[in-house]
JSON list of C-alpha atoms in Angstrom, two decimals:
[
{"chain": "A", "resi": 1, "resn": "MET", "atom": "CA", "xyz": [-55.48, -13.98, 103.19]},
{"chain": "A", "resi": 2, "resn": "LYS", "atom": "CA", "xyz": [-52.78, -16.61, 103.30]},
{"chain": "A", "resi": 3, "resn": "LYS", "atom": "CA", "xyz": [-53.36, -19.81, 105.22]},
{"chain": "A", "resi": 4, "resn": "SER", "atom": "CA", "xyz": [-51.01, -20.13, 108.19]},
{"chain": "A", "resi": 5, "resn": "ALA", "atom": "CA", "xyz": [-49.51, -22.80, 110.43]},
{"chain": "A", "resi": 6, "resn": "LEU", "atom": "CA", "xyz": [-47.65, -22.59, 113.73]},
{"chain": "A", "resi": 7, "resn": "LEU", "atom": "CA", "xyz": [-44.31, -24.44, 113.86]},
{"chain": "A", "resi": 8, "resn": "VAL", "atom": "CA", "xyz": [-43.10, -25.30, 117.36]},
{"chain": "A", "resi": 9, "resn": "ILE", "atom": "CA", "xyz": [-39.44, -26.27, 116.98]},
{"chain": "A", "resi": 10, "resn": "ASP", "atom": "CA", "xyz": [-37.57, -28.64, 119.32]},
{"chain": "A", "resi": 11, "resn": "VAL", "atom": "CA", "xyz": [-39.27, -27.83, 122.63]},
{"chain": "A", "resi": 12, "resn": "GLN", "atom": "CA", "xyz": [-38.14, -31.09, 124.18]},
{"chain": "A", "resi": 13, "resn": "ASN", "atom": "CA", "xyz": [-37.52, -32.13, 127.78]},
{"chain": "A", "resi": 14, "resn": "GLU", "atom": "CA", "xyz": [-33.73, -32.09, 127.40]},
{"chain": "A", "resi": 15, "resn": "MET", "atom": "CA", "xyz": [-33.83, -28.32, 126.94]},
{"chain": "A", "resi": 16, "resn": "PHE", "atom": "CA", "xyz": [-35.24, -27.81, 130.45]},
{"chain": "A", "resi": 17, "resn": "GLN", "atom": "CA", "xyz": [-32.83, -30.00, 132.43]},
{"chain": "A", "resi": 18, "resn": "VAL", "atom": "CA", "xyz": [-31.97, -28.59, 135.86]},
{"chain": "A", "resi": 19, "resn": "ASN", "atom": "CA", "xyz": [-28.20, -28.63, 135.29]},
{"chain": "A", "resi": 20, "resn": "ASP", "atom": "CA", "xyz": [-28.34, -26.52, 132.08]},
{"chain": "A", "resi": 21, "resn": "PRO", "atom": "CA", "xyz": [-31.83, -25.16, 131.35]},
{"chain": "A", "resi": 22, "resn": "VAL", "atom": "CA", "xyz": [-32.61, -23.05, 128.33]},
{"chain": "A", "resi": 23, "resn": "PHE", "atom": "CA", "xyz": [-32.57, -19.28, 128.98]},
{"chain": "A", "resi": 24, "resn": "GLU", "atom": "CA", "xyz": [-35.83, -18.09, 130.55]},
{"chain": "A", "resi": 25, "resn": "GLY", "atom": "CA", "xyz": [-37.49, -21.44, 129.99]},
{"chain": "A", "resi": 26, "resn": "ASP", "atom": "CA", "xyz": [-40.56, -20.58, 132.06]},
{"chain": "A", "resi": 27, "resn": "ARG", "atom": "CA", "xyz": [-41.18, -17.43, 129.99]},
{"chain": "A", "resi": 28, "resn": "LEU", "atom": "CA", "xyz": [-40.66, -19.43, 126.81]},
{"chain": "A", "resi": 29, "resn": "LEU", "atom": "CA", "xyz": [-43.22, -22.06, 127.84]},
{"chain": "A", "resi": 30, "resn": "HIS", "atom": "CA", "xyz": [-45.69, -19.37, 128.92]},
{"chain": "A", "resi": 31, "resn": "ASN", "atom": "CA", "xyz": [-45.45, -17.65, 125.52]},
{"chain": "A", "resi": 32, "resn": "LEU", "atom": "CA", "xyz": [-45.63, -20.93, 123.64]},
{"chain": "A", "resi": 33, "resn": "LYS", "atom": "CA", "xyz": [-48.80, -21.89, 125.53]},
{"chain": "A", "resi": 34, "resn": "GLN", "atom": "CA", "xyz": [-50.34, -18.55, 124.52]},
{"chain": "A", "resi": 35, "resn": "LEU", "atom": "CA", "xyz": [-49.38, -19.07, 120.86]},
{"chain": "A", "resi": 36, "resn": "ILE", "atom": "CA", "xyz": [-50.73, -22.60, 120.85]},
{"chain": "A", "resi": 37, "resn": "ALA", "atom": "CA", "xyz": [-54.01, -21.44, 122.42]},
{"chain": "A", "resi": 38, "resn": "LYS", "atom": "CA", "xyz": [-54.30, -18.68, 119.80]},
{"chain": "A", "resi": 39, "resn": "ALA", "atom": "CA", "xyz": [-53.62, -21.18, 117.02]},
{"chain": "A", "resi": 40, "resn": "ARG", "atom": "CA", "xyz": [-56.21, -23.63, 118.35]},
{"chain": "A", "resi": 41, "resn": "SER", "atom": "CA", "xyz": [-58.88, -20.95, 118.77]},
{"chain": "A", "resi": 42, "resn": "GLY", "atom": "CA", "xyz": [-58.04, -19.56, 115.32]},
{"chain": "A", "resi": 43, "resn": "GLY", "atom": "CA", "xyz": [-58.27, -23.00, 113.75]},
{"chain": "A", "resi": 44, "resn": "ILE", "atom": "CA", "xyz": [-54.78, -23.04, 112.26]},
{"chain": "A", "resi": 45, "resn": "PRO", "atom": "CA", "xyz": [-52.66, -26.19, 112.17]},
{"chain": "A", "resi": 46, "resn": "ILE", "atom": "CA", "xyz": [-49.87, -26.73, 114.69]},
{"chain": "A", "resi": 47, "resn": "LEU", "atom": "CA", "xyz": [-46.83, -28.70, 113.62]},
{"chain": "A", "resi": 48, "resn": "TYR", "atom": "CA", "xyz": [-44.32, -29.78, 116.24]},
{"chain": "A", "resi": 49, "resn": "ILE", "atom": "CA", "xyz": [-40.77, -30.34, 115.09]},
{"chain": "A", "resi": 50, "resn": "GLN", "atom": "CA", "xyz": [-38.85, -32.91, 117.14]},
{"chain": "A", "resi": 51, "resn": "HIS", "atom": "CA", "xyz": [-35.08, -33.26, 116.90]},
{"chain": "A", "resi": 52, "resn": "ASN", "atom": "CA", "xyz": [-33.42, -36.69, 116.91]},
{"chain": "A", "resi": 53, "resn": "ASP", "atom": "CA", "xyz": [-29.70, -37.28, 117.50]},
{"chain": "A", "resi": 54, "resn": "GLU", "atom": "CA", "xyz": [-27.31, -38.97, 119.92]},
{"chain": "A", "resi": 55, "resn": "GLY", "atom": "CA", "xyz": [-28.31, -36.67, 122.79]},
{"chain": "A", "resi": 56, "resn": "LEU", "atom": "CA", "xyz": [-32.01, -36.84, 121.93]},
{"chain": "A", "resi": 57, "resn": "MET", "atom": "CA", "xyz": [-32.56, -40.51, 121.23]},
{"chain": "A", "resi": 58, "resn": "ALA", "atom": "CA", "xyz": [-36.05, -41.24, 119.92]},
{"chain": "A", "resi": 59, "resn": "GLY", "atom": "CA", "xyz": [-38.27, -42.57, 122.66]},
{"chain": "A", "resi": 60, "resn": "SER", "atom": "CA", "xyz": [-36.13, -41.30, 125.54]},
{"chain": "A", "resi": 61, "resn": "GLU", "atom": "CA", "xyz": [-37.53, -38.97, 128.20]},
{"chain": "A", "resi": 62, "resn": "ALA", "atom": "CA", "xyz": [-35.13, -36.21, 127.07]},
{"chain": "A", "resi": 63, "resn": "TRP", "atom": "CA", "xyz": [-36.45, -36.51, 123.49]},
{"chain": "A", "resi": 64, "resn": "LYS", "atom": "CA", "xyz": [-40.14, -36.11, 124.36]},
{"chain": "A", "resi": 65, "resn": "ILE", "atom": "CA", "xyz": [-41.92, -32.83, 123.69]},
{"chain": "A", "resi": 66, "resn": "ASN", "atom": "CA", "xyz": [-42.32, -30.84, 126.90]},
{"chain": "A", "resi": 67, "resn": "ARG", "atom": "CA", "xyz": [-45.62, -31.84, 128.47]},
{"chain": "A", "resi": 68, "resn": "GLU", "atom": "CA", "xyz": [-46.61, -28.22, 129.21]},
{"chain": "A", "resi": 69, "resn": "ILE", "atom": "CA", "xyz": [-47.09, -27.71, 125.48]},
{"chain": "A", "resi": 70, "resn": "ALA", "atom": "CA", "xyz": [-47.89, -31.31, 124.53]},
{"chain": "A", "resi": 71, "resn": "PRO", "atom": "CA", "xyz": [-49.36, -31.88, 121.08]},
{"chain": "A", "resi": 72, "resn": "ALA", "atom": "CA", "xyz": [-53.05, -32.65, 120.69]},
{"chain": "A", "resi": 73, "resn": "MET", "atom": "CA", "xyz": [-54.16, -35.64, 118.64]},
{"chain": "A", "resi": 74, "resn": "SER", "atom": "CA", "xyz": [-54.95, -33.31, 115.72]},
{"chain": "A", "resi": 75, "resn": "ASP", "atom": "CA", "xyz": [-51.43, -31.83, 115.66]},
{"chain": "A", "resi": 76, "resn": "THR", "atom": "CA", "xyz": [-48.66, -33.06, 113.38]},
{"chain": "A", "resi": 77, "resn": "ILE", "atom": "CA", "xyz": [-45.24, -34.11, 114.67]},
{"chain": "A", "resi": 78, "resn": "ILE", "atom": "CA", "xyz": [-42.31, -33.94, 112.25]},
{"chain": "A", "resi": 79, "resn": "GLN", "atom": "CA", "xyz": [-39.05, -35.75, 113.06]},
{"chain": "A", "resi": 80, "resn": "LYS", "atom": "CA", "xyz": [-35.75, -34.14, 112.01]},
{"chain": "A", "resi": 81, "resn": "THR", "atom": "CA", "xyz": [-32.02, -34.77, 112.36]},
{"chain": "A", "resi": 82, "resn": "ARG", "atom": "CA", "xyz": [-30.59, -31.42, 111.20]},
{"chain": "A", "resi": 83, "resn": "PRO", "atom": "CA", "xyz": [-31.16, -27.76, 112.20]},
{"chain": "A", "resi": 84, "resn": "ASP", "atom": "CA", "xyz": [-33.23, -27.23, 109.02]},
{"chain": "A", "resi": 85, "resn": "SER", "atom": "CA", "xyz": [-36.75, -28.46, 109.78]},
{"chain": "A", "resi": 86, "resn": "PHE", "atom": "CA", "xyz": [-37.33, -28.96, 106.04]},
{"chain": "A", "resi": 87, "resn": "TYR", "atom": "CA", "xyz": [-34.22, -31.05, 105.33]},
{"chain": "A", "resi": 88, "resn": "ASN", "atom": "CA", "xyz": [-35.11, -34.73, 104.73]},
{"chain": "A", "resi": 89, "resn": "THR", "atom": "CA", "xyz": [-38.44, -34.35, 106.54]},
{"chain": "A", "resi": 90, "resn": "SER", "atom": "CA", "xyz": [-42.09, -34.35, 105.52]},
{"chain": "A", "resi": 91, "resn": "LEU", "atom": "CA", "xyz": [-42.60, -30.73, 106.65]},
{"chain": "A", "resi": 92, "resn": "GLU", "atom": "CA", "xyz": [-42.92, -29.14, 103.22]},
{"chain": "A", "resi": 93, "resn": "GLU", "atom": "CA", "xyz": [-45.20, -31.93, 102.02]},
{"chain": "A", "resi": 94, "resn": "LYS", "atom": "CA", "xyz": [-47.48, -31.49, 105.06]},
{"chain": "A", "resi": 95, "resn": "LEU", "atom": "CA", "xyz": [-47.62, -27.72, 104.57]},
{"chain": "A", "resi": 96, "resn": "LYS", "atom": "CA", "xyz": [-48.44, -28.08, 100.87]},
{"chain": "A", "resi": 97, "resn": "GLN", "atom": "CA", "xyz": [-51.14, -30.68, 101.59]},
{"chain": "A", "resi": 98, "resn": "GLN", "atom": "CA", "xyz": [-52.88, -28.12, 103.81]},
{"chain": "A", "resi": 99, "resn": "GLY", "atom": "CA", "xyz": [-52.36, -25.18, 101.46]},
{"chain": "A", "resi": 100, "resn": "ILE", "atom": "CA", "xyz": [-50.14, -23.35, 103.96]},
{"chain": "A", "resi": 101, "resn": "GLU", "atom": "CA", "xyz": [-48.40, -20.25, 102.60]},
{"chain": "A", "resi": 102, "resn": "HIS", "atom": "CA", "xyz": [-47.40, -18.61, 105.88]},
{"chain": "A", "resi": 103, "resn": "VAL", "atom": "CA", "xyz": [-45.55, -20.12, 108.85]},
{"chain": "A", "resi": 104, "resn": "ILE", "atom": "CA", "xyz": [-45.25, -18.76, 112.38]},
{"chain": "A", "resi": 105, "resn": "LEU", "atom": "CA", "xyz": [-42.00, -19.90, 114.02]},
{"chain": "A", "resi": 106, "resn": "ALA", "atom": "CA", "xyz": [-41.23, -20.44, 117.70]},
{"chain": "A", "resi": 107, "resn": "GLY", "atom": "CA", "xyz": [-39.08, -22.79, 119.77]},
{"chain": "A", "resi": 108, "resn": "MET", "atom": "CA", "xyz": [-35.41, -23.64, 120.09]},
{"chain": "A", "resi": 109, "resn": "GLN", "atom": "CA", "xyz": [-32.52, -23.14, 119.50]},
{"chain": "A", "resi": 110, "resn": "SER", "atom": "CA", "xyz": [-32.59, -19.51, 118.38]},
{"chain": "A", "resi": 111, "resn": "GLU", "atom": "CA", "xyz": [-29.32, -19.37, 116.44]},
{"chain": "A", "resi": 112, "resn": "LEU", "atom": "CA", "xyz": [-29.51, -22.90, 115.05]},
{"chain": "A", "resi": 113, "resn": "CYS", "atom": "CA", "xyz": [-32.82, -24.61, 114.34]},
{"chain": "A", "resi": 114, "resn": "VAL", "atom": "CA", "xyz": [-35.03, -21.53, 114.52]},
{"chain": "A", "resi": 115, "resn": "ASP", "atom": "CA", "xyz": [-32.66, -19.43, 112.39]},
{"chain": "A", "resi": 116, "resn": "THR", "atom": "CA", "xyz": [-32.05, -22.18, 109.81]},
{"chain": "A", "resi": 117, "resn": "THR", "atom": "CA", "xyz": [-35.74, -23.07, 109.51]},
{"chain": "A", "resi": 118, "resn": "CYS", "atom": "CA", "xyz": [-36.68, -19.39, 109.14]},
{"chain": "A", "resi": 119, "resn": "ARG", "atom": "CA", "xyz": [-34.20, -18.83, 106.33]},
{"chain": "A", "resi": 120, "resn": "ARG", "atom": "CA", "xyz": [-35.19, -22.04, 104.55]},
{"chain": "A", "resi": 121, "resn": "ALA", "atom": "CA", "xyz": [-38.92, -21.29, 104.81]},
{"chain": "A", "resi": 122, "resn": "SER", "atom": "CA", "xyz": [-38.28, -17.87, 103.31]},
{"chain": "A", "resi": 123, "resn": "SER", "atom": "CA", "xyz": [-36.17, -19.38, 100.51]},
{"chain": "A", "resi": 124, "resn": "LEU", "atom": "CA", "xyz": [-38.97, -21.83, 99.75]},
{"chain": "A", "resi": 125, "resn": "GLY", "atom": "CA", "xyz": [-41.37, -18.93, 99.27]},
{"chain": "A", "resi": 126, "resn": "TYR", "atom": "CA", "xyz": [-43.30, -19.05, 102.54]},
{"chain": "A", "resi": 127, "resn": "ASP", "atom": "CA", "xyz": [-44.25, -15.86, 104.29]},
{"chain": "A", "resi": 128, "resn": "VAL", "atom": "CA", "xyz": [-42.66, -16.16, 107.73]},
{"chain": "A", "resi": 129, "resn": "THR", "atom": "CA", "xyz": [-43.41, -14.65, 111.12]},
{"chain": "A", "resi": 130, "resn": "LEU", "atom": "CA", "xyz": [-40.80, -15.13, 113.82]},
{"chain": "A", "resi": 131, "resn": "VAL", "atom": "CA", "xyz": [-42.17, -14.77, 117.34]},
{"chain": "A", "resi": 132, "resn": "ALA", "atom": "CA", "xyz": [-39.46, -12.65, 118.97]},
{"chain": "A", "resi": 133, "resn": "ASP", "atom": "CA", "xyz": [-40.22, -13.66, 122.56]},
{"chain": "A", "resi": 134, "resn": "ALA", "atom": "CA", "xyz": [-41.05, -17.32, 121.89]},
{"chain": "A", "resi": 135, "resn": "HIS", "atom": "CA", "xyz": [-37.64, -18.74, 121.00]},
{"chain": "A", "resi": 136, "resn": "SER", "atom": "CA", "xyz": [-34.62, -19.26, 123.22]},
{"chain": "A", "resi": 137, "resn": "THR", "atom": "CA", "xyz": [-31.10, -20.64, 123.56]},
{"chain": "A", "resi": 138, "resn": "TRP", "atom": "CA", "xyz": [-28.13, -20.84, 125.93]},
{"chain": "A", "resi": 139, "resn": "ASN", "atom": "CA", "xyz": [-25.13, -18.62, 126.64]},
{"chain": "A", "resi": 140, "resn": "ASN", "atom": "CA", "xyz": [-22.06, -19.48, 124.59]},
{"chain": "A", "resi": 141, "resn": "SER", "atom": "CA", "xyz": [-18.39, -18.55, 125.01]},
{"chain": "A", "resi": 142, "resn": "VAL", "atom": "CA", "xyz": [-18.89, -15.22, 123.22]},
{"chain": "A", "resi": 143, "resn": "LEU", "atom": "CA", "xyz": [-22.48, -14.06, 123.81]},
{"chain": "A", "resi": 144, "resn": "THR", "atom": "CA", "xyz": [-25.18, -14.31, 126.43]},
{"chain": "A", "resi": 145, "resn": "ALA", "atom": "CA", "xyz": [-28.41, -16.05, 125.51]},
{"chain": "A", "resi": 146, "resn": "GLN", "atom": "CA", "xyz": [-30.19, -12.69, 125.49]},
{"chain": "A", "resi": 147, "resn": "GLN", "atom": "CA", "xyz": [-27.61, -11.24, 123.09]},
{"chain": "A", "resi": 148, "resn": "ILE", "atom": "CA", "xyz": [-28.06, -14.24, 120.79]},
{"chain": "A", "resi": 149, "resn": "ILE", "atom": "CA", "xyz": [-31.85, -13.88, 120.86]},
{"chain": "A", "resi": 150, "resn": "ASP", "atom": "CA", "xyz": [-31.61, -10.15, 120.16]},
{"chain": "A", "resi": 151, "resn": "HIS", "atom": "CA", "xyz": [-29.18, -10.77, 117.29]},
{"chain": "A", "resi": 152, "resn": "VAL", "atom": "CA", "xyz": [-31.40, -13.47, 115.77]},
{"chain": "A", "resi": 153, "resn": "ASN", "atom": "CA", "xyz": [-34.46, -11.21, 115.99]},
{"chain": "A", "resi": 154, "resn": "ALA", "atom": "CA", "xyz": [-32.55, -8.34, 114.34]},
{"chain": "A", "resi": 155, "resn": "THR", "atom": "CA", "xyz": [-30.97, -10.49, 111.62]},
{"chain": "A", "resi": 156, "resn": "LEU", "atom": "CA", "xyz": [-34.06, -12.50, 110.70]},
{"chain": "A", "resi": 157, "resn": "ARG", "atom": "CA", "xyz": [-36.03, -9.30, 110.00]},
{"chain": "A", "resi": 158, "resn": "TRP", "atom": "CA", "xyz": [-34.62, -9.75, 106.48]},
{"chain": "A", "resi": 159, "resn": "PHE", "atom": "CA", "xyz": [-36.45, -13.09, 106.18]},
{"chain": "A", "resi": 160, "resn": "ALA", "atom": "CA", "xyz": [-39.51, -12.72, 108.40]},
{"chain": "A", "resi": 161, "resn": "ASP", "atom": "CA", "xyz": [-41.90, -10.36, 110.11]},
{"chain": "A", "resi": 162, "resn": "VAL", "atom": "CA", "xyz": [-40.75, -10.31, 113.72]},
{"chain": "A", "resi": 163, "resn": "LYS", "atom": "CA", "xyz": [-43.56, -9.94, 116.26]},
{"chain": "A", "resi": 164, "resn": "THR", "atom": "CA", "xyz": [-44.06, -10.61, 119.95]},
{"chain": "A", "resi": 165, "resn": "THR", "atom": "CA", "xyz": [-46.49, -13.19, 121.27]},
{"chain": "A", "resi": 166, "resn": "GLU", "atom": "CA", "xyz": [-48.87, -10.38, 122.22]},
{"chain": "A", "resi": 167, "resn": "GLU", "atom": "CA", "xyz": [-48.76, -8.96, 118.68]},
{"chain": "A", "resi": 168, "resn": "ILE", "atom": "CA", "xyz": [-49.73, -12.30, 117.11]},
{"chain": "A", "resi": 169, "resn": "LEU", "atom": "CA", "xyz": [-53.42, -12.24, 116.24]},
{"chain": "A", "resi": 170, "resn": "ILE", "atom": "CA", "xyz": [-54.74, -15.46, 114.76]},
{"chain": "A", "resi": 171, "resn": "THR", "atom": "CA", "xyz": [-58.17, -15.68, 113.21]},
{"chain": "A", "resi": 172, "resn": "LYS", "atom": "CA", "xyz": [-59.76, -18.30, 110.99]},
{"chain": "A", "resi": 173, "resn": "GLU", "atom": "CA", "xyz": [-59.62, -15.91, 108.01]},
{"chain": "A", "resi": 174, "resn": "ALA", "atom": "CA", "xyz": [-56.14, -14.46, 108.52]},
{"chain": "A", "resi": 175, "resn": "GLY", "atom": "CA", "xyz": [-53.09, -16.17, 109.87]},
{"chain": "A", "resi": 176, "resn": "VAL", "atom": "CA", "xyz": [-51.47, -13.29, 111.69]}
]
């Protein structure tokens, strides 16, 4: 069985602002809490990815990880500045240090950071599971958020196993 880790990508306060909240944010947080609980009970590492840029200035309230899924002291937080969670970060080093061969992906933004990280993890040789109902985004000028999520889930099947939160079973022996 391959050793797994849960990657929680960019679930920061800014994404839940009242004036422009992420699509179905409450559902997203609910599913993320379930995944995190499964990971903790299964004894697999949780790595939080935290985006930094002009709109998400390090240390600001908007930049902080949403308190409903706040990291525990034992969790790892990786800082990034690009959609690819591996680019110029310590993510790959941390995964290798722990012998991780399989990553479970959830978070935001479906068509940017989640998509890019999924493709990169696959290219680096990791087995990837994308949690279909635990990533989200916003409407754009062409597609609704739901259409984007559906498209990402359909497209990333080439790079990952796509499962729902309910389908994710985490045990100490097997990742998923």
